[in-house]
Amino acid sequence: MKIKKIKRIGLLTSGGDCPGMNACIRSVVRIAIFKGLEVCGIFKGYQGLIEGQVKPLNRRSVSNILSYGGTILKTARSSEFKSLPGQKRAKSVIEENGLDGLIVIGGGGSFRGAHLLWQRWKFPVIGVPATIDNDINGTDSTIGADTAVNTALYAIDKIRDTATSLERIFVIEVMGRETGYIALQVGLAGGAEDIIISERRYNIDKMSADIRAGHKKGKVSWIIVVAEGAASAAEVAGKITRKTGFETRVTVLGHVQRGGSPSADDRVLATRLGAKAVEFLIAGQADKMVGVVDSRIKAVDLSYAIKKKKVDTETLYKLIRILAL
Ligand code: ATP
């Protein structure tokens, strides 16, 4: 197939926001301009695309955003884009604005939408993985995950001080609807005694027995990290209190984990992936995601990226439990 020369590209952020999206936007805009392309920002994700919220961006449009969380392009979830009429409207806006390619910064859902634009009209789209859950197939890391883990860890370290001083059991709920990535990472980094994630069954009776046994051995505080999609921290805490007779406290970390200044790792990842996404479009790549595997950036088929990621959670889980002795 003849490759159409790319002169003008669109850029949008979609799905949940995460730290590092702005660093990626900055990288895409400046690399594209450096390579002689025009860049249009599409505001509010696919919904903004349908509504024609398209504005040219220049190198100054992205000044001083590198260190900020969130996304200057705003983001949204669009049910309209999931329908064919919505997708057709989006395609018309793409044509009206003379876009030759699109870069989509987002998670798995956003890539499903991007993949459809290629399947239906062979419109070239490159996805950049950005989600705090690090659950995208074909990449070791996603933008935002490192910062989210560090934010949760910062909170857990503080809670540990109180847990130790008051000799209490704390049940801490972290983000992760379908994946236990954040819970596993902070469980390990924060020295949690146990974690509950949707990838594995948990047993409250066993957990309560461990707490009682630990107490007899002189263990005075206990931290259990729960991924939001696996269980309700309040329910877990209630059950543990009933079964052990010990007081429990619940902390739900919530949206603090999505915001804040991106870590150095996230800024570097976002900058590298954004730059590569532009290069891929110029080189005639389409229907791909920029992924990072063993520190190398590679092109991953979007059809592969949207498949469920297989991760070995058992090895890290066992380590957490052994270290909680
Ligand atoms: P996060 O992991 O942070 O939730 P995400 O990209 O997975 O990010 P979603 O809400 O799943 O977030 O998807 C973002 C948007 O992508 C949706 O609101 C919708 O507009 C579009 N999208 C998702 N799934 C599809 C689909 N099957 N077909 C077309 N568009 C889709």
PDB file of C-alpha atoms and ligand atoms in Angstrom, residues 12-18 21 44-47 50 75-83 87 104-117 120 130-136 177-179 258 306, ligand 1:
ATOM      1  CA  LEU A  12      -5.608  13.479  22.008  1.00  0.00           C
ATOM      2  CA  THR A  13      -5.661  12.068  25.535  1.00  0.00           C
ATOM      3  CA  SER A  14      -8.439   9.641  26.416  1.00  0.00           C
ATOM      4  CA  GLY A  15      -9.772   7.566  29.331  1.00  0.00           C
ATOM      5  CA  GLY A  16      -8.476   8.178  32.853  1.00  0.00           C
ATOM      6  CA  ASP A  17      -5.864  10.915  33.212  1.00  0.00           C
ATOM      7  CA  CYS A  18      -2.493  10.081  34.703  1.00  0.00           C
ATOM      8  CA  MET A  21       0.409  12.756  29.962  1.00  0.00           C
ATOM      9  CA  LYS A  44     -11.633  15.974  25.618  1.00  0.00           C
ATOM     10  CA  GLY A  45     -10.626  12.750  23.918  1.00  0.00           C
ATOM     11  CA  TYR A  46     -12.857  11.034  21.374  1.00  0.00           C
ATOM     12  CA  GLN A  47     -15.868  13.099  22.509  1.00  0.00           C
ATOM     13  CA  ILE A  50     -16.727  14.022  17.497  1.00  0.00           C
ATOM     14  CA  THR A  75      -9.755  13.826  28.762  1.00  0.00           C
ATOM     15  CA  ALA A  76     -13.152  12.201  28.643  1.00  0.00           C
ATOM     16  CA  ARG A  77     -14.959   8.933  28.288  1.00  0.00           C
ATOM     17  CA  SER A  78     -17.177   8.916  25.199  1.00  0.00           C
ATOM     18  CA  SER A  79     -19.936   6.351  24.802  1.00  0.00           C
ATOM     19  CA  GLU A  80     -20.874   8.042  21.501  1.00  0.00           C
ATOM     20  CA  PHE A  81     -17.537   7.044  19.988  1.00  0.00           C
ATOM     21  CA  LYS A  82     -18.304   3.395  20.706  1.00  0.00           C
ATOM     22  CA  SER A  83     -21.095   3.530  18.092  1.00  0.00           C
ATOM     23  CA  GLN A  87     -17.050   7.009  14.741  1.00  0.00           C
ATOM     24  CA  VAL A 104      -3.831   8.650  21.065  1.00  0.00           C
ATOM     25  CA  ILE A 105      -2.438   8.776  24.607  1.00  0.00           C
ATOM     26  CA  GLY A 106      -4.484   6.506  26.853  1.00  0.00           C
ATOM     27  CA  GLY A 107      -5.248   2.991  28.045  1.00  0.00           C
ATOM     28  CA  GLY A 108      -6.739  -0.183  26.616  1.00  0.00           C
ATOM     29  CA  GLY A 109     -10.195   1.269  25.912  1.00  0.00           C
ATOM     30  CA  SER A 110      -8.686   4.193  24.051  1.00  0.00           C
ATOM     31  CA  PHE A 111      -6.649   1.789  21.917  1.00  0.00           C
ATOM     32  CA  ARG A 112      -9.793  -0.176  21.046  1.00  0.00           C
ATOM     33  CA  GLY A 113     -11.183   3.050  19.587  1.00  0.00           C
ATOM     34  CA  ALA A 114      -7.918   3.798  17.768  1.00  0.00           C
ATOM     35  CA  HIS A 115      -7.831   0.302  16.287  1.00  0.00           C
ATOM     36  CA  LEU A 116     -11.341   0.814  14.866  1.00  0.00           C
ATOM     37  CA  LEU A 117     -10.293   3.969  13.002  1.00  0.00           C
ATOM     38  CA  ARG A 120     -12.828   0.947   9.199  1.00  0.00           C
ATOM     39  CA  ALA A 130      -0.709   5.871  29.626  1.00  0.00           C
ATOM     40  CA  THR A 131      -2.527   4.420  32.605  1.00  0.00           C
ATOM     41  CA  ILE A 132      -1.675   4.095  36.293  1.00  0.00           C
ATOM     42  CA  ASP A 133      -2.626   0.392  36.199  1.00  0.00           C
ATOM     43  CA  ASN A 134       0.280  -0.734  33.980  1.00  0.00           C
ATOM     44  CA  ASP A 135      -2.052  -3.273  32.391  1.00  0.00           C
ATOM     45  CA  ILE A 136      -1.304  -2.835  28.690  1.00  0.00           C
ATOM     46  CA  ARG A 177     -10.191  -2.072  39.209  1.00  0.00           C
ATOM     47  CA  GLU A 178      -9.062  -5.045  37.176  1.00  0.00           C
ATOM     48  CA  THR A 179      -5.422  -5.271  38.081  1.00  0.00           C
ATOM     49  CA  ARG A 258      -4.014   9.785  39.749  1.00  0.00           C
ATOM     50  CA  ILE A 306      -5.681  -4.520  23.636  1.00  0.00           C
TER      51      ILE A 306
HETATM   52  P1  ATP B   1      -7.904   3.847  31.731  1.00  0.00           P
HETATM   53  O1  ATP B   1      -7.074   2.578  31.731  1.00  0.00           O
HETATM   54  O2  ATP B   1      -7.213   4.949  32.410  1.00  0.00           O
HETATM   55  O3  ATP B   1      -9.321   3.646  32.196  1.00  0.00           O
HETATM   56  P2  ATP B   1      -8.797   3.653  28.994  1.00  0.00           P
HETATM   57  O4  ATP B   1      -8.286   4.220  27.731  1.00  0.00           O
HETATM   58  O5  ATP B   1      -8.809   2.147  29.099  1.00  0.00           O
HETATM   59  O6  ATP B   1      -7.991   4.326  30.187  1.00  0.00           O
HETATM   60  P3  ATP B   1     -11.698   3.693  28.761  1.00  0.00           P
HETATM   61  O7  ATP B   1     -12.688   4.508  29.503  1.00  0.00           O
HETATM   62  O8  ATP B   1     -11.817   2.229  28.801  1.00  0.00           O
HETATM   63  O9  ATP B   1     -10.273   4.208  29.276  1.00  0.00           O
HETATM   64  O10 ATP B   1     -11.722   4.135  27.216  1.00  0.00           O
HETATM   65  C1  ATP B   1     -11.613   5.503  26.851  1.00  0.00           C
HETATM   66  C2  ATP B   1     -12.499   5.786  25.681  1.00  0.00           C
HETATM   67  O11 ATP B   1     -12.102   4.990  24.562  1.00  0.00           O
HETATM   68  C3  ATP B   1     -13.975   5.448  25.880  1.00  0.00           C
HETATM   69  O12 ATP B   1     -14.685   6.435  26.585  1.00  0.00           O
HETATM   70  C4  ATP B   1     -14.450   5.334  24.438  1.00  0.00           C
HETATM   71  O13 ATP B   1     -14.688   6.606  23.886  1.00  0.00           O
HETATM   72  C5  ATP B   1     -13.246   4.703  23.756  1.00  0.00           C
HETATM   73  N1  ATP B   1     -13.455   3.251  23.681  1.00  0.00           N
HETATM   74  C6  ATP B   1     -13.322   2.331  24.661  1.00  0.00           C
HETATM   75  N2  ATP B   1     -13.663   1.099  24.243  1.00  0.00           N
HETATM   76  C7  ATP B   1     -14.043   1.237  22.942  1.00  0.00           C
HETATM   77  C8  ATP B   1     -14.535   0.349  21.947  1.00  0.00           C
HETATM   78  N3  ATP B   1     -14.695  -0.950  22.186  1.00  0.00           N
HETATM   79  N4  ATP B   1     -14.835   0.870  20.737  1.00  0.00           N
HETATM   80  C9  ATP B   1     -14.674   2.185  20.481  1.00  0.00           C
HETATM   81  N5  ATP B   1     -14.234   3.079  21.380  1.00  0.00           N
HETATM   82  C10 ATP B   1     -13.914   2.630  22.588  1.00  0.00           C
END
